[in-house]
PDB file of C-alpha atoms in Angstrom:
ATOM      1  CA  MET A  27      13.096  16.977  20.711  1.00 43.00           C
ATOM      2  CA  THR A  28      13.341  16.939  16.934  1.00 50.00           C
ATOM      3  CA  LYS A  29      13.115  13.812  14.840  1.00 57.00           C
ATOM      4  CA  THR A  30      14.741  13.575  11.430  1.00 64.00           C
ATOM      5  CA  THR A  31      14.202  11.136   8.620  1.00 65.00           C
ATOM      6  CA  THR A  32      16.340   9.951   5.762  1.00 79.00           C
ATOM      7  CA  HIS A  33      13.630   9.020   3.262  1.00 81.00           C
ATOM      8  CA  THR A  34      13.554  10.465  -0.234  1.00 84.00           C
ATOM      9  CA  PRO A  35      12.299  14.047   0.008  1.00 82.00           C
ATOM     10  CA  ALA A  36       8.853  15.016  -1.239  1.00 82.00           C
ATOM     11  CA  PRO A  37       7.037  15.547  -3.486  1.00 87.00           C
ATOM     12  CA  TRP A  38       6.691  12.001  -4.727  1.00 88.00           C
ATOM     13  CA  THR A  39       4.821  11.471  -7.983  1.00 88.00           C
ATOM     14  CA  LEU A  40       2.949   8.533  -9.439  1.00 86.00           C
ATOM     15  CA  THR A  41       3.211   7.280 -13.020  1.00 86.00           C
ATOM     16  CA  GLY A  42       1.346   4.804 -15.132  1.00 78.00           C
ATOM     17  CA  PRO A  43      -0.013   2.374 -15.308  1.00 82.00           C
ATOM     18  CA  ASN A  44       2.363   1.059 -17.958  1.00 83.00           C
ATOM     19  CA  ASP A  45       1.433  -1.650 -20.462  1.00 86.00           C
ATOM     20  CA  GLN A  46       1.910  -4.312 -17.757  1.00 83.00           C
ATOM     21  CA  GLY A  47      -0.312  -2.500 -15.282  1.00 81.00           C
ATOM     22  CA  HIS A  48       2.578  -1.356 -13.096  1.00 84.00           C
ATOM     23  CA  ARG A  49       2.703   2.086 -11.544  1.00 86.00           C
ATOM     24  CA  PHE A  50       5.818   3.753 -10.196  1.00 89.00           C
ATOM     25  CA  VAL A  51       6.313   6.172  -7.315  1.00 89.00           C
ATOM     26  CA  LEU A  52       9.124   8.526  -8.351  1.00 91.00           C
ATOM     27  CA  GLU A  53      11.429  10.920  -6.536  1.00 89.00           C
ATOM     28  CA  PRO A  54      11.148  14.644  -7.324  1.00 89.00           C
ATOM     29  CA  GLY A  55      12.458  15.875 -10.649  1.00 87.00           C
ATOM     30  CA  ASP A  56      12.187  14.989 -14.312  1.00 89.00           C
ATOM     31  CA  PRO A  57      10.157  11.735 -14.519  1.00 84.00           C
ATOM     32  CA  ALA A  58      12.399  10.506 -17.339  1.00 86.00           C
ATOM     33  CA  GLU A  59      15.413  10.689 -15.020  1.00 89.00           C
ATOM     34  CA  ALA A  60      13.896  10.271 -11.547  1.00 90.00           C
ATOM     35  CA  ALA A  61      14.714   7.253  -9.408  1.00 90.00           C
ATOM     36  CA  VAL A  62      11.934   4.809  -8.569  1.00 90.00           C
ATOM     37  CA  ILE A  63      10.944   4.823  -4.895  1.00 89.00           C
ATOM     38  CA  ALA A  64       8.366   2.045  -5.252  1.00 86.00           C
ATOM     39  CA  GLU A  65       6.813  -0.096  -7.936  1.00 86.00           C
ATOM     40  CA  LEU A  66       3.145  -0.985  -7.569  1.00 83.00           C
ATOM     41  CA  TRP A  67       2.392  -4.158  -9.481  1.00 79.00           C
ATOM     42  CA  ALA A  68      -1.005  -4.254 -11.122  1.00 65.00           C
ATOM     43  CA  CYS A  69      -2.184  -1.554  -8.722  1.00 62.00           C
ATOM     44  CA  ASP A  70      -5.786  -0.787  -9.508  1.00 62.00           C
ATOM     45  CA  ASN A  71      -6.468   0.754  -6.116  1.00 71.00           C
ATOM     46  CA  ASP A  72      -6.015   4.511  -6.476  1.00 75.00           C
ATOM     47  CA  ALA A  73      -6.572   5.005  -2.734  1.00 77.00           C
ATOM     48  CA  ASP A  74      -3.513   2.877  -1.900  1.00 78.00           C
ATOM     49  CA  ALA A  75      -1.414   4.678  -4.496  1.00 81.00           C
ATOM     50  CA  ALA A  76      -2.503   8.102  -3.196  1.00 83.00           C
ATOM     51  CA  LEU A  77      -1.631   7.142   0.371  1.00 83.00           C
ATOM     52  CA  ILE A  78       1.859   6.005  -0.646  1.00 85.00           C
ATOM     53  CA  VAL A  79       2.512   9.222  -2.593  1.00 86.00           C
ATOM     54  CA  ALA A  80       1.249  11.348   0.330  1.00 87.00           C
ATOM     55  CA  ALA A  81       3.404   9.536   2.935  1.00 88.00           C
ATOM     56  CA  PRO A  82       6.195  12.158   3.104  1.00 88.00           C
ATOM     57  CA  ASP A  83       3.685  14.994   3.533  1.00 86.00           C
ATOM     58  CA  LEU A  84       1.808  13.104   6.252  1.00 87.00           C
ATOM     59  CA  LEU A  85       5.028  12.269   8.094  1.00 87.00           C
ATOM     60  CA  ALA A  86       6.266  15.867   7.903  1.00 85.00           C
ATOM     61  CA  ILE A  87       3.121  17.395   9.340  1.00 82.00           C
ATOM     62  CA  LEU A  88       2.780  14.766  12.064  1.00 82.00           C
ATOM     63  CA  THR A  89       6.417  15.221  13.039  1.00 82.00           C
ATOM     64  CA  GLU A  90       5.916  18.969  13.257  1.00 80.00           C
ATOM     65  CA  LEU A  91       2.760  18.593  15.338  1.00 78.00           C
ATOM     66  CA  VAL A  92       4.328  16.104  17.755  1.00 75.00           C
ATOM     67  CA  TYR A  93       7.902  17.388  18.019  1.00 78.00           C
ATOM     68  CA  GLY A  94       7.854  20.916  16.581  1.00 76.00           C
ATOM     69  CA  GLU A  95       7.313  24.302  18.121  1.00 72.00           C
ATOM     70  CA  THR A  96       3.544  23.763  18.207  1.00 67.00           C
ATOM     71  CA  ALA A  97       3.729  20.561  20.296  1.00 62.00           C
ATOM     72  CA  GLY A  98       1.550  21.033  23.352  1.00 63.00           C
ATOM     73  CA  LYS A  99       0.309  24.439  22.152  1.00 66.00           C
ATOM     74  CA  PRO A 100      -2.877  25.402  20.349  1.00 62.00           C
ATOM     75  CA  ALA A 101      -2.530  24.511  16.660  1.00 63.00           C
ATOM     76  CA  VAL A 102      -1.651  27.294  14.268  1.00 73.00           C
ATOM     77  CA  LYS A 103      -3.801  27.899  11.179  1.00 74.00           C
ATOM     78  CA  ASP A 104      -0.855  27.221   8.846  1.00 77.00           C
ATOM     79  CA  ILE A 105      -0.162  23.847  10.478  1.00 78.00           C
ATOM     80  CA  LEU A 106      -3.820  22.877  10.213  1.00 79.00           C
ATOM     81  CA  ALA A 107      -3.929  23.944   6.549  1.00 82.00           C
ATOM     82  CA  ARG A 108      -0.873  21.789   5.785  1.00 81.00           C
ATOM     83  CA  ALA A 109      -2.405  18.873   7.685  1.00 82.00           C
ATOM     84  CA  ARG A 110      -5.632  19.202   5.709  1.00 84.00           C
ATOM     85  CA  ALA A 111      -3.664  19.328   2.435  1.00 84.00           C
ATOM     86  CA  ALA A 112      -1.703  16.182   3.360  1.00 83.00           C
ATOM     87  CA  ILE A 113      -4.896  14.345   4.276  1.00 85.00           C
ATOM     88  CA  ALA A 114      -6.558  15.451   1.035  1.00 84.00           C
ATOM     89  CA  LYS A 115      -3.559  14.245  -0.954  1.00 81.00           C
ATOM     90  CA  ALA A 116      -3.804  10.844   0.743  1.00 80.00           C
ATOM     91  CA  GLN A 117      -7.517  10.631   0.026  1.00 77.00           C
ATOM     92  CA  VAL A 118      -7.395  11.376  -3.699  1.00 66.00           C
ATOM     93  CA  ALA A 119      -9.900   9.054  -5.367  1.00 47.00           C
ATOM     94  CA  ALA A 120      -8.359   9.055  -8.828  1.00 44.00           C
ATOM     95  CA  LEU A 121      -4.780   9.951  -9.717  1.00 49.00           C
TER      96      LEU A 121
END
């Protein structure tokens, strides 16, 4: 069974803060032209911002582990490396 999503594809990037303290999560591409996925008002918590930006990577690896070819089988080194990278991205202390 394969699950699909319709969220904005990764990688998401984080801007700011701007002069009002707002940060923006942007879709892939040129930041000057990219659509805003989320606006974080007066976000001074880098851990929250990192988790939001890492969400597509975390969802992708979890979906692959649960529904992909490796479901129910011993994990493959590549899958574990991607999982570690997604976790590290979510745990970034300072963006």
